[in-house]
């Protein structure tokens, strides 16, 4: 890896430590964008591997760093992090890694060449010890690990941590009307995981796949499709059922609802995300009532049969897909307050015998299980609908107190699921 590529990796890592999302960084980094596809892949692999292994990388460095570096020397630590990742976890020649990063530190922090050189050479010599033992639980920050352990056992959390070092799979949700028109497993190169959700065998250029230009399908993780499946199973007749979807972009669940025949109103407050929702619906040739507004300001003449709440959350359930979250020192207090407010607002928009389907892509207790407990204690006109009865044993989900938790270790042989919490609440006044 050239010093130029190492410098690009360094600039990306520095921005992630300032709580910027990786895709946003990549899209605005001209040096990265001007690289060849091969070099982009190498940068991506280095960054993503470090993020997924961040805790293990820190442990390795600490074995050879006698005194912690002060904050003003973060750039040196970041160089050690990237170099350690390449030496221990990627198949890159050790001499190339060491020489390149020593030259880089000479340019950006003169005087630290000997320290970096010595630590990296020690890591090279000890590499077999690190590759034979893994401590993946160390890759989880405390706010995620402790939040998960309130809902799941420490053993399950440890198993999840092992799965998060793997590259997540891509799933395709195929329209009902075309599901039998082609042998989709053969055409797309994948296998159905359940219903009309197909998992691709390997990463591919999505826009080049059969059916993309015809709008026959959309990309959506299997776990993200389950909230709409709950709605489908609750309402046997779809045509007259009105559904308000809150937090609709990028549109996977919106497309599912339209595909199932529901009368959909999609609410999205972000202008950028609203534009993305419109674009995605156009591609699959689907329409519904689109409203660019937050729920707080939303006014309506008639209440809905169903409200699907896909609420902003910590995203702890999708760290395999967005591993930069593992470096964020998040406080979920404000998120929890916002979630509670949205749930309470939605409760006033539901008809008698209607339902709220609440989902978050997080496995943290306070964002899921406890949020529902608080709501039911305050809203006596609602009851929880147990979801086990809607899904046969062929569905590999984690059920708890009538709710669904999809875990990265569900469907393990097929590559796991994103982490979601899903609950269904019925108004029975």
GROMACS .gro file of C-alpha atoms in nm:
model
  429
    1UNK     CA    1   0.000   0.000   0.000
    2UNK     CA    2   0.147   0.335  -0.106
    3UNK     CA    3   0.199   0.622   0.137
    4UNK     CA    4  -0.069   0.814  -0.056
    5UNK     CA    5  -0.328   0.542   0.018
    6UNK     CA    6  -0.216   0.528   0.380
    7UNK     CA    7  -0.260   0.906   0.407
    8UNK     CA    8  -0.614   0.877   0.265
    9UNK     CA    9  -0.694   0.603   0.520
   10UNK     CA   10  -0.560   0.828   0.794
   11UNK     CA   11  -0.777   1.124   0.690
   12UNK     CA   12  -1.086   0.901   0.684
   13UNK     CA   13  -1.020   0.754   1.029
   14UNK     CA   14  -0.964   1.101   1.176
   15UNK     CA   15  -1.306   1.214   1.051
   16UNK     CA   16  -1.477   0.901   1.185
   17UNK     CA   17  -1.337   0.980   1.531
   18UNK     CA   18  -1.516   1.314   1.492
   19UNK     CA   19  -1.844   1.119   1.462
   20UNK     CA   20  -1.887   1.140   1.085
   21UNK     CA   21  -2.049   0.852   0.896
   22UNK     CA   22  -1.827   0.660   0.656
   23UNK     CA   23  -2.041   0.696   0.342
   24UNK     CA   24  -2.061   1.074   0.398
   25UNK     CA   25  -1.682   1.092   0.436
   26UNK     CA   26  -1.618   0.886   0.121
   27UNK     CA   27  -1.863   1.088  -0.089
   28UNK     CA   28  -1.685   1.413   0.001
   29UNK     CA   29  -1.322   1.298  -0.014
   30UNK     CA   30  -1.185   1.395  -0.357
   31UNK     CA   31  -0.857   1.207  -0.301
   32UNK     CA   32  -1.052   0.886  -0.238
   33UNK     CA   33  -1.293   0.945  -0.528
   34UNK     CA   34  -1.002   0.985  -0.773
   35UNK     CA   35  -0.855   0.644  -0.686
   36UNK     CA   36  -0.879   0.339  -0.912
   37UNK     CA   37  -1.138   0.076  -0.815
   38UNK     CA   38  -0.856  -0.150  -0.695
   39UNK     CA   39  -0.715   0.117  -0.464
   40UNK     CA   40  -1.061   0.210  -0.339
   41UNK     CA   41  -1.118  -0.154  -0.246
   42UNK     CA   42  -0.792  -0.162  -0.050
   43UNK     CA   43  -0.881   0.157   0.139
   44UNK     CA   44  -1.232   0.026   0.208
   45UNK     CA   45  -1.103  -0.307   0.336
   46UNK     CA   46  -0.850  -0.139   0.566
   47UNK     CA   47  -1.103   0.104   0.714
   48UNK     CA   48  -1.386  -0.147   0.753
   49UNK     CA   49  -1.159  -0.413   0.904
   50UNK     CA   50  -1.026  -0.167   1.159
   51UNK     CA   51  -1.376  -0.051   1.253
   52UNK     CA   52  -1.501  -0.407   1.299
   53UNK     CA   53  -1.187  -0.508   1.493
   54UNK     CA   54  -1.126  -0.177   1.671
   55UNK     CA   55  -1.121  -0.316   2.026
   56UNK     CA   56  -0.891  -0.604   1.936
   57UNK     CA   57  -0.656  -0.366   1.754
   58UNK     CA   58  -0.637  -0.143   2.064
   59UNK     CA   59  -0.546  -0.444   2.281
   60UNK     CA   60  -0.264  -0.542   2.046
   61UNK     CA   61  -0.117  -0.191   2.042
   62UNK     CA   62  -0.135  -0.164   2.423
   63UNK     CA   63   0.086  -0.473   2.455
   64UNK     CA   64   0.375  -0.281   2.300
   65UNK     CA   65   0.299   0.084   2.382
   66UNK     CA   66   0.459   0.139   2.723
   67UNK     CA   67   0.289   0.474   2.794
   68UNK     CA   68  -0.043   0.594   2.646
   69UNK     CA   69  -0.005   0.876   2.394
   70UNK     CA   70  -0.161   1.211   2.482
   71UNK     CA   71  -0.464   1.334   2.288
   72UNK     CA   72  -0.255   1.576   2.084
   73UNK     CA   73  -0.079   1.272   1.938
   74UNK     CA   74  -0.399   1.105   1.813
   75UNK     CA   75  -0.258   1.101   1.460
   76UNK     CA   76   0.022   0.868   1.578
   77UNK     CA   77  -0.233   0.636   1.742
   78UNK     CA   78  -0.439   0.633   1.423
   79UNK     CA   79  -0.132   0.536   1.223
   80UNK     CA   80  -0.066   0.251   1.467
   81UNK     CA   81  -0.430   0.142   1.440
   82UNK     CA   82  -0.428   0.129   1.061
   83UNK     CA   83  -0.089  -0.040   1.040
   84UNK     CA   84  -0.183  -0.301   1.303
   85UNK     CA   85  -0.502  -0.379   1.112
   86UNK     CA   86  -0.309  -0.441   0.792
   87UNK     CA   87  -0.038  -0.649   0.960
   88UNK     CA   88  -0.265  -0.874   1.167
   89UNK     CA   89  -0.588  -0.902   0.968
   90UNK     CA   90  -0.511  -0.827   0.602
   91UNK     CA   91  -0.285  -1.013   0.364
   92UNK     CA   92  -0.047  -0.723   0.301
   93UNK     CA   93   0.331  -0.764   0.305
   94UNK     CA   94   0.461  -0.660   0.646
   95UNK     CA   95   0.763  -0.469   0.514
   96UNK     CA   96   0.533  -0.264   0.289
   97UNK     CA   97   0.304  -0.175   0.580
   98UNK     CA   98   0.585  -0.084   0.819
   99UNK     CA   99   0.792   0.118   0.571
  100UNK     CA  100   0.489   0.303   0.437
  101UNK     CA  101   0.349   0.406   0.774
  102UNK     CA  102   0.692   0.498   0.916
  103UNK     CA  103   0.739   0.729   0.615
  104UNK     CA  104   0.392   0.873   0.676
  105UNK     CA  105   0.454   0.947   1.044
  106UNK     CA  106   0.782   1.113   0.946
  107UNK     CA  107   0.579   1.359   0.736
  108UNK     CA  108   0.286   1.423   0.970
  109UNK     CA  109   0.448   1.385   1.318
  110UNK     CA  110   0.829   1.402   1.289
  111UNK     CA  111   1.008   1.250   1.586
  112UNK     CA  112   0.780   0.949   1.626
  113UNK     CA  113   0.937   0.731   1.356
  114UNK     CA  114   1.135   0.515   1.600
  115UNK     CA  115   0.832   0.455   1.825
  116UNK     CA  116   0.608   0.354   1.534
  117UNK     CA  117   0.879   0.143   1.372
  118UNK     CA  118   0.955  -0.044   1.695
  119UNK     CA  119   0.592  -0.117   1.783
  120UNK     CA  120   0.504  -0.234   1.430
  121UNK     CA  121   0.806  -0.464   1.406
  122UNK     CA  122   0.713  -0.620   1.742
  123UNK     CA  123   0.358  -0.674   1.616
  124UNK     CA  124   0.493  -0.837   1.298
  125UNK     CA  125   0.696  -1.082   1.506
  126UNK     CA  126   0.401  -1.165   1.734
  127UNK     CA  127   0.137  -1.181   1.459
  128UNK     CA  128   0.064  -1.559   1.486
  129UNK     CA  129  -0.042  -1.513   1.852
  130UNK     CA  130  -0.298  -1.249   1.756
  131UNK     CA  131  -0.449  -1.435   1.460
  132UNK     CA  132  -0.507  -1.750   1.668
  133UNK     CA  133  -0.698  -1.576   1.949
  134UNK     CA  134  -0.994  -1.342   1.915
  135UNK     CA  135  -1.168  -1.122   2.171
  136UNK     CA  136  -1.449  -0.984   1.957
  137UNK     CA  137  -1.651  -0.871   2.261
  138UNK     CA  138  -1.384  -0.599   2.302
  139UNK     CA  139  -1.496  -0.446   1.971
  140UNK     CA  140  -1.826  -0.337   2.129
  141UNK     CA  141  -1.829  -0.005   2.317
  142UNK     CA  142  -1.980  -0.024   2.666
  143UNK     CA  143  -2.296   0.166   2.570
  144UNK     CA  144  -2.382  -0.103   2.314
  145UNK     CA  145  -2.266  -0.407   2.511
  146UNK     CA  146  -2.443  -0.308   2.833
  147UNK     CA  147  -2.756  -0.198   2.646
  148UNK     CA  148  -2.775  -0.535   2.470
  149UNK     CA  149  -2.708  -0.735   2.786
  150UNK     CA  150  -3.022  -0.589   2.947
  151UNK     CA  151  -3.229  -0.761   2.677
  152UNK     CA  152  -3.007  -1.055   2.584
  153UNK     CA  153  -2.779  -1.288   2.777
  154UNK     CA  154  -2.403  -1.215   2.787
  155UNK     CA  155  -2.350  -1.540   2.592
  156UNK     CA  156  -2.578  -1.424   2.309
  157UNK     CA  157  -2.410  -1.082   2.307
  158UNK     CA  158  -2.070  -1.251   2.281
  159UNK     CA  159  -2.193  -1.467   1.992
  160UNK     CA  160  -2.328  -1.157   1.817
  161UNK     CA  161  -1.990  -0.985   1.858
  162UNK     CA  162  -1.825  -1.277   1.677
  163UNK     CA  163  -2.062  -1.238   1.383
  164UNK     CA  164  -1.999  -0.865   1.345
  165UNK     CA  165  -1.649  -0.908   1.203
  166UNK     CA  166  -1.802  -1.056   0.886
  167UNK     CA  167  -1.907  -0.860   0.578
  168UNK     CA  168  -2.290  -0.824   0.583
  169UNK     CA  169  -2.497  -0.975   0.303
  170UNK     CA  170  -2.718  -0.792   0.052
  171UNK     CA  171  -3.088  -0.883   0.033
  172UNK     CA  172  -3.336  -0.818  -0.247
  173UNK     CA  173  -3.713  -0.783  -0.191
  174UNK     CA  174  -3.896  -0.892  -0.507
  175UNK     CA  175  -4.239  -0.760  -0.606
  176UNK     CA  176  -4.522  -1.005  -0.553
  177UNK     CA  177  -4.650  -0.970  -0.909
  178UNK     CA  178  -4.318  -1.078  -1.066
  179UNK     CA  179  -4.203  -1.333  -0.809
  180UNK     CA  180  -4.303  -1.627  -1.031
  181UNK     CA  181  -4.202  -1.472  -1.364
  182UNK     CA  182  -3.834  -1.569  -1.339
  183UNK     CA  183  -3.607  -1.810  -1.160
  184UNK     CA  184  -3.478  -1.527  -0.943
  185UNK     CA  185  -3.226  -1.740  -0.754
  186UNK     CA  186  -3.060  -1.823  -1.086
  187UNK     CA  187  -3.102  -1.480  -1.245
  188UNK     CA  188  -2.963  -1.282  -0.951
  189UNK     CA  189  -2.728  -1.542  -0.805
  190UNK     CA  190  -2.873  -1.592  -0.461
  191UNK     CA  191  -3.104  -1.791  -0.237
  192UNK     CA  192  -3.443  -1.707  -0.087
  193UNK     CA  193  -3.410  -1.653   0.287
  194UNK     CA  194  -3.788  -1.634   0.347
  195UNK     CA  195  -4.098  -1.532   0.149
  196UNK     CA  196  -3.996  -1.303  -0.140
  197UNK     CA  197  -3.664  -1.191   0.015
  198UNK     CA  198  -3.361  -1.319  -0.174
  199UNK     CA  199  -3.005  -1.304  -0.038
  200UNK     CA  200  -2.728  -1.250  -0.293
  201UNK     CA  201  -2.441  -1.499  -0.285
  202UNK     CA  202  -2.180  -1.227  -0.321
  203UNK     CA  203  -2.145  -0.850  -0.345
  204UNK     CA  204  -2.242  -0.720  -0.688
  205UNK     CA  205  -2.308  -0.395  -0.872
  206UNK     CA  206  -2.677  -0.358  -0.790
  207UNK     CA  207  -2.762  -0.143  -1.092
  208UNK     CA  208  -2.629  -0.413  -1.328
  209UNK     CA  209  -2.859  -0.687  -1.196
  210UNK     CA  210  -3.156  -0.820  -1.395
  211UNK     CA  211  -3.479  -0.648  -1.299
  212UNK     CA  212  -3.322  -0.330  -1.161
  213UNK     CA  213  -3.415  -0.109  -1.457
  214UNK     CA  214  -3.763  -0.266  -1.471
  215UNK     CA  215  -3.823  -0.187  -1.103
  216UNK     CA  216  -3.894  -0.552  -1.021
  217UNK     CA  217  -3.728  -0.535  -0.679
  218UNK     CA  218  -3.549  -0.318  -0.426
  219UNK     CA  219  -3.261  -0.367  -0.181
  220UNK     CA  220  -3.381  -0.428   0.174
  221UNK     CA  221  -3.234  -0.639   0.452
  222UNK     CA  222  -3.454  -0.935   0.543
  223UNK     CA  223  -3.493  -0.810   0.902
  224UNK     CA  224  -3.614  -0.468   0.785
  225UNK     CA  225  -3.898  -0.637   0.594
  226UNK     CA  226  -4.050  -0.802   0.903
  227UNK     CA  227  -4.248  -0.503   1.043
  228UNK     CA  228  -4.457  -0.489   0.723
  229UNK     CA  229  -4.501  -0.867   0.733
  230UNK     CA  230  -4.654  -0.819   1.080
  231UNK     CA  231  -4.902  -0.568   0.933
  232UNK     CA  232  -4.983  -0.805   0.645
  233UNK     CA  233  -5.057  -1.088   0.885
  234UNK     CA  234  -5.276  -0.872   1.111
  235UNK     CA  235  -5.495  -0.731   0.832
  236UNK     CA  236  -5.632  -1.007   0.611
  237UNK     CA  237  -5.802  -0.756   0.377
  238UNK     CA  238  -5.556  -0.495   0.257
  239UNK     CA  239  -5.734  -0.263   0.011
  240UNK     CA  240  -5.935  -0.062   0.263
  241UNK     CA  241  -5.664  -0.047   0.528
  242UNK     CA  242  -5.499   0.294   0.578
  243UNK     CA  243  -5.137   0.291   0.695
  244UNK     CA  244  -4.934   0.590   0.812
  245UNK     CA  245  -4.563   0.523   0.787
  246UNK     CA  246  -4.343   0.754   0.995
  247UNK     CA  247  -3.977   0.780   0.892
  248UNK     CA  248  -4.025   0.639   0.543
  249UNK     CA  249  -3.696   0.696   0.361
  250UNK     CA  250  -3.524   0.522   0.187
  251UNK     CA  251  -3.854   0.350   0.110
  252UNK     CA  252  -3.812  -0.026   0.153
  253UNK     CA  253  -4.107  -0.058   0.390
  254UNK     CA  254  -4.309   0.193   0.184
  255UNK     CA  255  -4.265  -0.025  -0.124
  256UNK     CA  256  -4.363  -0.334   0.074
  257UNK     CA  257  -4.682  -0.167   0.197
  258UNK     CA  258  -4.778  -0.054  -0.154
  259UNK     CA  259  -4.687  -0.397  -0.293
  260UNK     CA  260  -4.921  -0.559  -0.039
  261UNK     CA  261  -5.210  -0.334  -0.145
  262UNK     CA  262  -5.240  -0.101   0.155
  263UNK     CA  263  -5.352   0.262   0.129
  264UNK     CA  264  -5.024   0.429   0.229
  265UNK     CA  265  -4.935   0.775   0.359
  266UNK     CA  266  -4.557   0.809   0.391
  267UNK     CA  267  -4.419   1.075   0.626
  268UNK     CA  268  -4.058   1.192   0.604
  269UNK     CA  269  -3.928   1.514   0.763
  270UNK     CA  270  -3.577   1.531   0.611
  271UNK     CA  271  -3.561   1.709   0.275
  272UNK     CA  272  -3.265   1.500   0.156
  273UNK     CA  273  -3.423   1.173   0.266
  274UNK     CA  274  -3.760   1.277   0.119
  275UNK     CA  275  -3.593   1.328  -0.221
  276UNK     CA  276  -3.434   0.981  -0.190
  277UNK     CA  277  -3.774   0.830  -0.108
  278UNK     CA  278  -3.929   0.992  -0.418
  279UNK     CA  279  -3.641   0.869  -0.636
  280UNK     CA  280  -3.669   0.510  -0.511
  281UNK     CA  281  -4.047   0.498  -0.554
  282UNK     CA  282  -4.013   0.630  -0.911
  283UNK     CA  283  -3.770   0.353  -1.001
  284UNK     CA  284  -4.015   0.078  -0.901
  285UNK     CA  285  -4.310   0.273  -1.047
  286UNK     CA  286  -4.497   0.294  -0.715
  287UNK     CA  287  -4.698   0.588  -0.586
  288UNK     CA  288  -4.861   0.680  -0.257
  289UNK     CA  289  -4.939   0.991  -0.055
  290UNK     CA  290  -4.603   1.149   0.034
  291UNK     CA  291  -4.582   1.412   0.308
  292UNK     CA  292  -4.262   1.607   0.386
  293UNK     CA  293  -4.322   1.682   0.754
  294UNK     CA  294  -4.248   1.554   1.103
  295UNK     CA  295  -4.516   1.375   1.303
  296UNK     CA  296  -4.546   1.659   1.555
  297UNK     CA  297  -4.684   1.897   1.291
  298UNK     CA  298  -4.886   1.640   1.097
  299UNK     CA  299  -5.260   1.711   1.090
  300UNK     CA  300  -5.526   1.478   0.954
  301UNK     CA  301  -5.902   1.454   0.909
  302UNK     CA  302  -5.936   1.082   0.975
  303UNK     CA  303  -5.737   0.843   1.191
  304UNK     CA  304  -5.547   0.546   1.048
  305UNK     CA  305  -5.599   0.172   1.079
  306UNK     CA  306  -5.226   0.130   1.131
  307UNK     CA  307  -4.922   0.339   1.210
  308UNK     CA  308  -4.579   0.200   1.125
  309UNK     CA  309  -4.311   0.375   1.330
  310UNK     CA  310  -3.960   0.331   1.195
  311UNK     CA  311  -3.807   0.563   1.450
  312UNK     CA  312  -3.463   0.726   1.467
  313UNK     CA  313  -3.246   0.527   1.706
  314UNK     CA  314  -2.886   0.451   1.799
  315UNK     CA  315  -2.864   0.203   1.505
  316UNK     CA  316  -2.682  -0.042   1.734
  317UNK     CA  317  -2.845  -0.331   1.545
  318UNK     CA  318  -2.677  -0.245   1.216
  319UNK     CA  319  -2.317  -0.198   1.329
  320UNK     CA  320  -2.212  -0.475   1.089
  321UNK     CA  321  -2.337  -0.249   0.809
  322UNK     CA  322  -2.223   0.079   0.970
  323UNK     CA  323  -1.924  -0.025   1.186
  324UNK     CA  324  -1.819   0.337   1.242
  325UNK     CA  325  -2.095   0.345   1.506
  326UNK     CA  326  -1.863   0.128   1.718
  327UNK     CA  327  -1.634   0.431   1.757
  328UNK     CA  328  -1.910   0.675   1.847
  329UNK     CA  329  -1.953   0.761   2.214
  330UNK     CA  330  -2.331   0.783   2.191
  331UNK     CA  331  -2.581   0.899   2.446
  332UNK     CA  332  -2.924   0.751   2.378
  333UNK     CA  333  -3.108   0.971   2.631
  334UNK     CA  334  -3.241   1.222   2.376
  335UNK     CA  335  -3.324   0.945   2.130
  336UNK     CA  336  -3.527   0.764   2.397
  337UNK     CA  337  -3.721   1.082   2.477
  338UNK     CA  338  -3.792   1.140   2.107
  339UNK     CA  339  -3.907   0.780   2.062
  340UNK     CA  340  -4.143   0.810   2.358
  341UNK     CA  341  -4.290   1.134   2.221
  342UNK     CA  342  -4.347   0.986   1.876
  343UNK     CA  343  -4.515   0.677   2.022
  344UNK     CA  344  -4.750   0.895   2.226
  345UNK     CA  345  -4.832   1.115   1.926
  346UNK     CA  346  -4.899   0.808   1.709
  347UNK     CA  347  -5.137   0.667   1.970
  348UNK     CA  348  -5.373   0.958   1.902
  349UNK     CA  349  -5.382   0.888   1.527
  350UNK     CA  350  -5.508   0.529   1.546
  351UNK     CA  351  -5.866   0.410   1.502
  352UNK     CA  352  -6.030   0.177   1.752
  353UNK     CA  353  -5.892  -0.177   1.703
  354UNK     CA  354  -5.612  -0.032   1.492
  355UNK     CA  355  -5.244  -0.106   1.557
  356UNK     CA  356  -4.909   0.062   1.601
  357UNK     CA  357  -4.610  -0.137   1.476
  358UNK     CA  358  -4.303   0.003   1.649
  359UNK     CA  359  -3.959  -0.086   1.518
  360UNK     CA  360  -3.602   0.029   1.573
  361UNK     CA  361  -3.279  -0.105   1.423
  362UNK     CA  362  -3.138  -0.137   1.773
  363UNK     CA  363  -3.116  -0.413   2.033
  364UNK     CA  364  -3.065  -0.174   2.326
  365UNK     CA  365  -3.316  -0.240   2.605
  366UNK     CA  366  -3.416   0.124   2.660
  367UNK     CA  367  -3.495   0.176   2.291
  368UNK     CA  368  -3.706  -0.136   2.252
  369UNK     CA  369  -3.839  -0.351   2.532
  370UNK     CA  370  -3.843  -0.079   2.796
  371UNK     CA  371  -3.991   0.178   2.559
  372UNK     CA  372  -4.294  -0.049   2.509
  373UNK     CA  373  -4.327  -0.114   2.885
  374UNK     CA  374  -4.338   0.260   2.954
  375UNK     CA  375  -4.592   0.320   2.677
  376UNK     CA  376  -4.830   0.046   2.794
  377UNK     CA  377  -4.810   0.168   3.155
  378UNK     CA  378  -4.917   0.516   3.044
  379UNK     CA  379  -5.166   0.415   2.773
  380UNK     CA  380  -5.421   0.175   2.919
  381UNK     CA  381  -5.625   0.172   2.597
  382UNK     CA  382  -5.352  -0.026   2.423
  383UNK     CA  383  -5.247  -0.389   2.456
  384UNK     CA  384  -4.957  -0.580   2.310
  385UNK     CA  385  -5.022  -0.834   2.033
  386UNK     CA  386  -4.801  -1.142   2.070
  387UNK     CA  387  -4.618  -1.195   1.742
  388UNK     CA  388  -4.517  -1.559   1.783
  389UNK     CA  389  -4.855  -1.673   1.646
  390UNK     CA  390  -4.790  -1.504   1.311
  391UNK     CA  391  -4.462  -1.676   1.235
  392UNK     CA  392  -4.403  -2.049   1.209
  393UNK     CA  393  -4.092  -2.220   1.342
  394UNK     CA  394  -3.930  -2.195   1.000
  395UNK     CA  395  -3.865  -1.827   1.079
  396UNK     CA  396  -3.544  -1.803   1.280
  397UNK     CA  397  -3.629  -1.503   1.501
  398UNK     CA  398  -3.575  -1.431   1.870
  399UNK     CA  399  -3.912  -1.385   2.045
  400UNK     CA  400  -3.932  -1.214   2.384
  401UNK     CA  401  -4.250  -1.117   2.570
  402UNK     CA  402  -4.447  -1.123   2.244
  403UNK     CA  403  -4.201  -0.898   2.060
  404UNK     CA  404  -3.957  -0.991   1.784
  405UNK     CA  405  -3.585  -0.930   1.806
  406UNK     CA  406  -3.390  -1.018   1.493
  407UNK     CA  407  -3.027  -1.090   1.574
  408UNK     CA  408  -2.709  -1.104   1.366
  409UNK     CA  409  -2.688  -1.471   1.472
  410UNK     CA  410  -3.036  -1.556   1.333
  411UNK     CA  411  -3.012  -1.736   0.996
  412UNK     CA  412  -2.647  -1.780   1.085
  413UNK     CA  413  -2.574  -2.027   0.804
  414UNK     CA  414  -2.697  -1.769   0.553
  415UNK     CA  415  -2.500  -1.479   0.696
  416UNK     CA  416  -2.724  -1.345   0.976
  417UNK     CA  417  -2.976  -1.062   1.000
  418UNK     CA  418  -2.959  -0.696   1.092
  419UNK     CA  419  -3.061  -0.633   1.453
  420UNK     CA  420  -3.420  -0.508   1.492
  421UNK     CA  421  -3.673  -0.478   1.773
  422UNK     CA  422  -4.039  -0.503   1.661
  423UNK     CA  423  -4.354  -0.470   1.871
  424UNK     CA  424  -4.724  -0.456   1.780
  425UNK     CA  425  -4.971  -0.257   1.995
  426UNK     CA  426  -5.350  -0.259   1.946
  427UNK     CA  427  -5.594   0.013   2.050
  428UNK     CA  428  -5.902  -0.148   2.205
  429UNK     CA  429  -6.096   0.139   2.370
   0.00000   0.00000   0.00000
